[in-house]
Short mmCIF file of C-alpha atoms in Angstrom, two decimals:
data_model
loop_
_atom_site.label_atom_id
_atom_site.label_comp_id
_atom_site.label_asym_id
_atom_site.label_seq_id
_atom_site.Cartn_x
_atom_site.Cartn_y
_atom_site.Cartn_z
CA UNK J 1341 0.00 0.00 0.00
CA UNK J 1342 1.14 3.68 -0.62
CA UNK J 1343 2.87 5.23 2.15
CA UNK J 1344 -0.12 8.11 1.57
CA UNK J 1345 -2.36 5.65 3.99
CA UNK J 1346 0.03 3.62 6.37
CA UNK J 1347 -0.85 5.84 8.97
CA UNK J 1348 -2.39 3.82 12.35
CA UNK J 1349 -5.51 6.08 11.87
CA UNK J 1350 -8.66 4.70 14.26
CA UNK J 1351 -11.43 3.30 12.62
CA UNK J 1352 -14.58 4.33 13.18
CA UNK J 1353 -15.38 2.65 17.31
CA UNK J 1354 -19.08 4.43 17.18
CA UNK J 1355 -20.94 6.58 15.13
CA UNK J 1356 -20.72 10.26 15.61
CA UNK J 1357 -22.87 11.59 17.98
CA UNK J 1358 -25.32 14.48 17.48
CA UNK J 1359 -23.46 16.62 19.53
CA UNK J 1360 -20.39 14.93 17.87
CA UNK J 1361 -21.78 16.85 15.18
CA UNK J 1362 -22.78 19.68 15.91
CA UNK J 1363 -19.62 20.47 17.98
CA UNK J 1364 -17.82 19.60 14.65
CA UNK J 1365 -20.15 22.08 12.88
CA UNK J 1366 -19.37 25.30 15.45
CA UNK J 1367 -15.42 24.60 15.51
CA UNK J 1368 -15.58 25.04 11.25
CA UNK J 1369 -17.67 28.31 11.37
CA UNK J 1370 -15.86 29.59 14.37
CA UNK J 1371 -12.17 28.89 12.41
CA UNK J 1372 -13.94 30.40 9.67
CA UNK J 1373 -14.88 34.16 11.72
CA UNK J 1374 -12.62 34.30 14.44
CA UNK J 1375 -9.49 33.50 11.30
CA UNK J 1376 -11.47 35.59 8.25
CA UNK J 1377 -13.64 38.11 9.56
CA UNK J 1378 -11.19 38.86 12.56
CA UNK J 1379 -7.76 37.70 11.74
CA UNK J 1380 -6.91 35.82 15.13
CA UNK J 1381 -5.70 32.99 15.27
CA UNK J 1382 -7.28 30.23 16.78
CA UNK J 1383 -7.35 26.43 17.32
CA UNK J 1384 -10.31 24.42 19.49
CA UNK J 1385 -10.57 23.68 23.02
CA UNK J 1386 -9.13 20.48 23.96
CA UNK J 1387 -11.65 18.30 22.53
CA UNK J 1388 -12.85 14.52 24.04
CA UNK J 1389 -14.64 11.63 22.93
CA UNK J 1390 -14.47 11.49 19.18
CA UNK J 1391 -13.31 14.77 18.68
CA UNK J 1392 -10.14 13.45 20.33
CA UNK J 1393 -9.45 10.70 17.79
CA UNK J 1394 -7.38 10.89 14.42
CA UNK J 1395 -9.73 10.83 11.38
CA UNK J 1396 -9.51 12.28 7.86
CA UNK J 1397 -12.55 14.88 7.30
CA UNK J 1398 -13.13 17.01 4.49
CA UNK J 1399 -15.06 20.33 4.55
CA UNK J 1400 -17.15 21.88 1.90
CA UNK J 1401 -17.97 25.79 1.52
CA UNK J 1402 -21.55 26.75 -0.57
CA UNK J 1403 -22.80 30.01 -0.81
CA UNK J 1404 -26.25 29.56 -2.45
CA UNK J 1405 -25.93 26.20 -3.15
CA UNK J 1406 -22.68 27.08 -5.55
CA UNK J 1407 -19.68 25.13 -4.68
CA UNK J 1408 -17.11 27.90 -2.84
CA UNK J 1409 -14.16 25.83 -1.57
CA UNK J 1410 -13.23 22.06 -0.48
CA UNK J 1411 -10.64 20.86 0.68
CA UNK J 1412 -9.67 17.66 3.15
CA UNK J 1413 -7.22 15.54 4.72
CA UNK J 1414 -7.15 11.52 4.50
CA UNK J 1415 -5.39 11.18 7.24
CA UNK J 1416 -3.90 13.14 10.26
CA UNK J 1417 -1.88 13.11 13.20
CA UNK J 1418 -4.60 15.85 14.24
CA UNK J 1419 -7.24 15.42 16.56
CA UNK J 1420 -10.89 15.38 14.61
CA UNK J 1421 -11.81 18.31 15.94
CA UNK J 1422 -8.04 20.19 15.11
CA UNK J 1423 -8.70 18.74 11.44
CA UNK J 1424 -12.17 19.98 10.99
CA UNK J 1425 -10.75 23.80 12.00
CA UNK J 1426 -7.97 23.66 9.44
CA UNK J 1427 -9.37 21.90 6.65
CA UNK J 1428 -12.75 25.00 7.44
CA UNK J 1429 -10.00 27.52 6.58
CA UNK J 1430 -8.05 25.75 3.74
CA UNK J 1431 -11.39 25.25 1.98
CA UNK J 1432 -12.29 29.01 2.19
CA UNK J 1433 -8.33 30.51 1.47
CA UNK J 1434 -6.78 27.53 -0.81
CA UNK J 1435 -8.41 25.81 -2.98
CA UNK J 1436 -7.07 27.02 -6.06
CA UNK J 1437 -10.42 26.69 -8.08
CA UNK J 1438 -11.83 29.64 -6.44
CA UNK J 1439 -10.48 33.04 -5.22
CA UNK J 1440 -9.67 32.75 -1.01
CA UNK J 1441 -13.21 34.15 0.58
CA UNK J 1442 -13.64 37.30 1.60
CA UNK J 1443 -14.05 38.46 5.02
CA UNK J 1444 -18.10 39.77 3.73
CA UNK J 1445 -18.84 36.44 2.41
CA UNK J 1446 -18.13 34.12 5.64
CA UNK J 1447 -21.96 34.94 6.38
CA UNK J 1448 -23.05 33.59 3.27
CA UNK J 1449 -21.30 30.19 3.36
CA UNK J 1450 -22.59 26.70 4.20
CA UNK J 1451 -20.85 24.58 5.92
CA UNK J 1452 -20.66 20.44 4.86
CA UNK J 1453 -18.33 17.99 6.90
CA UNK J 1454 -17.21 14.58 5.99
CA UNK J 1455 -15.65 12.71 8.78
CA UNK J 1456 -13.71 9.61 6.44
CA UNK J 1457 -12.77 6.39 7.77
CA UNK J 1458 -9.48 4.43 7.08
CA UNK J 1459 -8.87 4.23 3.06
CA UNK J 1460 -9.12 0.52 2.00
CA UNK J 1461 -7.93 -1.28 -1.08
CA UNK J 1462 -11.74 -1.55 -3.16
CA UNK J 1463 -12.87 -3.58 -6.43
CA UNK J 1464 -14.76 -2.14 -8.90
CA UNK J 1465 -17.77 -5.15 -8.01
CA UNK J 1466 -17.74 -3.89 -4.41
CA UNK J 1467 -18.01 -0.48 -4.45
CA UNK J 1468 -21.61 0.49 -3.45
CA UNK J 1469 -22.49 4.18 -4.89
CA UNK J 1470 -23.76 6.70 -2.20
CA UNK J 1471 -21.75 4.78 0.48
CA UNK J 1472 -17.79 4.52 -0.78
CA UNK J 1473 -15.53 7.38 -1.66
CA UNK J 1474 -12.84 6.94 -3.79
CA UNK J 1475 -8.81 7.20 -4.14
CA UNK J 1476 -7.37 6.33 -7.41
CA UNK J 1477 -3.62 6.54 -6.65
CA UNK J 1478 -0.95 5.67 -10.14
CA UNK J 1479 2.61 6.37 -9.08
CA UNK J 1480 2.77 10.24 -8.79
CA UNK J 1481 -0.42 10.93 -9.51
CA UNK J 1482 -3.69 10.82 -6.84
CA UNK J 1483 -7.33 11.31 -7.02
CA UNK J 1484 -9.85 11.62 -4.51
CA UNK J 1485 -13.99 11.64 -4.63
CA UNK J 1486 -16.50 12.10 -1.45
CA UNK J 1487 -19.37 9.77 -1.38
CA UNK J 1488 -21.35 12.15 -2.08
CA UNK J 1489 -20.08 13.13 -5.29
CA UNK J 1490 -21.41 10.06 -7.25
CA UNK J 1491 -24.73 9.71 -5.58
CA UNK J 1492 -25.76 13.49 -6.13
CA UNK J 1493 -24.62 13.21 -9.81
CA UNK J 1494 -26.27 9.30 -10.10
CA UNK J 1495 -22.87 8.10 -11.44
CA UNK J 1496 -22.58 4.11 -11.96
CA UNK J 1497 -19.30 2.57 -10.46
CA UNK J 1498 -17.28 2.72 -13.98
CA UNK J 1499 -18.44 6.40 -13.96
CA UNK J 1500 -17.17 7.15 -10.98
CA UNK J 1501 -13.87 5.12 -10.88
CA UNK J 1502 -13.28 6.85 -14.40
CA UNK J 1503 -14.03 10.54 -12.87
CA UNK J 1504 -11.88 9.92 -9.83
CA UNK J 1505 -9.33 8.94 -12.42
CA UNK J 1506 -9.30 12.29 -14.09
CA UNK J 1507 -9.04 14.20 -10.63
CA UNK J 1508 -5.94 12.47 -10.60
CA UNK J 1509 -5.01 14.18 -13.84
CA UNK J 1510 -4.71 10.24 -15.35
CA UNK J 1511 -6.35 9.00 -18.47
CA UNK J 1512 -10.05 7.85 -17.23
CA UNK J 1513 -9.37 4.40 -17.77
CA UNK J 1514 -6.23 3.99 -16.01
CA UNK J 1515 -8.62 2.33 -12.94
CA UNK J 1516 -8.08 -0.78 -15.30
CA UNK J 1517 -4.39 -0.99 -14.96
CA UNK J 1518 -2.83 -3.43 -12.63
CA UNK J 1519 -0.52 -0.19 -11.68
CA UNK J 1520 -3.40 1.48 -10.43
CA UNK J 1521 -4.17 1.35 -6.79
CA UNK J 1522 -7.63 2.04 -5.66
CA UNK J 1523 -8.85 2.42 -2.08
CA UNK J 1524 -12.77 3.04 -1.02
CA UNK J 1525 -13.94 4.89 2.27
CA UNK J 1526 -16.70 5.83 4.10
CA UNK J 1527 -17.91 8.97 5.32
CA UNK J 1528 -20.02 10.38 7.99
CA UNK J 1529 -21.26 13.51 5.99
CA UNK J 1530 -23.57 16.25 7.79
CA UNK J 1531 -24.50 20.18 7.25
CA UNK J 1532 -26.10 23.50 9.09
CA UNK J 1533 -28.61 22.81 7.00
CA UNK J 1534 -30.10 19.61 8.03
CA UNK J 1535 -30.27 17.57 11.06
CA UNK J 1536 -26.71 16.26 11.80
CA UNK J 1537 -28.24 12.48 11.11
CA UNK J 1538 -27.01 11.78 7.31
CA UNK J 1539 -24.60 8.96 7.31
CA UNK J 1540 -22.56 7.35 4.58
CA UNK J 1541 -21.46 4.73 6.34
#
């Protein structure tokens, strides 16, 4: 396996709470004032529980249902809840598809978290569309998908390994090669604008 997942990340003991949640929730938009609108810098209380533990999490920015920023980590020596802040204010100043966000606009954004579990190697007949993200990974070059991704945009598996492929900047059938390495996750994914109970485990 690629040395990008030999970490000793946790997997998933329990489900994320509500609170689990919603705590997760507050820490982004916090990072996201207290760093943009104020320019302090700031990091979370010492969190507990689940917040405590080491998992990759991705956060997505919307304003008006637009995609504004995403960016993630697969895995961390963070805690959750450390993660969650950064990745909040790499998604808003870094991702070099959009201009960083503007101090005005921090109002506008909505926030979506996805807590990811421990990448695994994945065939093409077991990946299960709306539950497994995807990591195409060919010697240099790597490409990751949320969950989310190929259930919102009804993508079949082929679709969706080929897709991945091209975020990796590889030809969109290189998920054929035997030097391609996939890997398949799942993701707890939640917003502010629904009950923190959606789960793609």
């Amino acid at each position: 396996m690629s040395p990008l997942f030999n970490s000793r990340a946790a997997e998933f003991s329990e489900s994320l709470s509500n609170d689990d949640k919603s705590a997760l929730l507050k820490i982004a938009r916090q990072s996201l004032v207290e760093t943009i609108v104020h320019g302090r810098r700031w990091q979370p209380d010492a969190p507990l529980g689940m917040l405590a533990e080491r998992h990759g999490a991705f956060v997505t920015l919307h304003v008006r249902g637009k995609l504004r920023g995403c960016v993630g980590q697969v895995e961390t020596h963070k805690s959750l809840a450390e993660t969650v802040a950064r990745c909040a204010i790499s998604a808003a100043r870094e991702d070099d598809r959009f201009n960083p966000v503007q101090p005005d606009e921090v109002a506008q954004l909505a926030i979506e978290i996805s807590v990811l579990s421990p990448p695994k190697p994945i065939t093409r007949e077991e990946i299960v569309i709306g539950k497994h993200g995807l990591i195409v990974e060919c010697g240099p070059f790597r490409g990751l998908l949320l969950p989310q991704v190929a259930s919102e945009r009804n993508w079949t598996a082929e679709k969706f390994l080929s897709e991945t492929c091209l975020k990796a900047g590889l030809p969109k059938d290189a998920w054929k090669s035997a030097e391609t390495q996939i890997f398949g996750f799942t993701a707890d994914v939640f917003s502010e604008h629904d009950a923190p109970s959606k789960s793609s485990k």
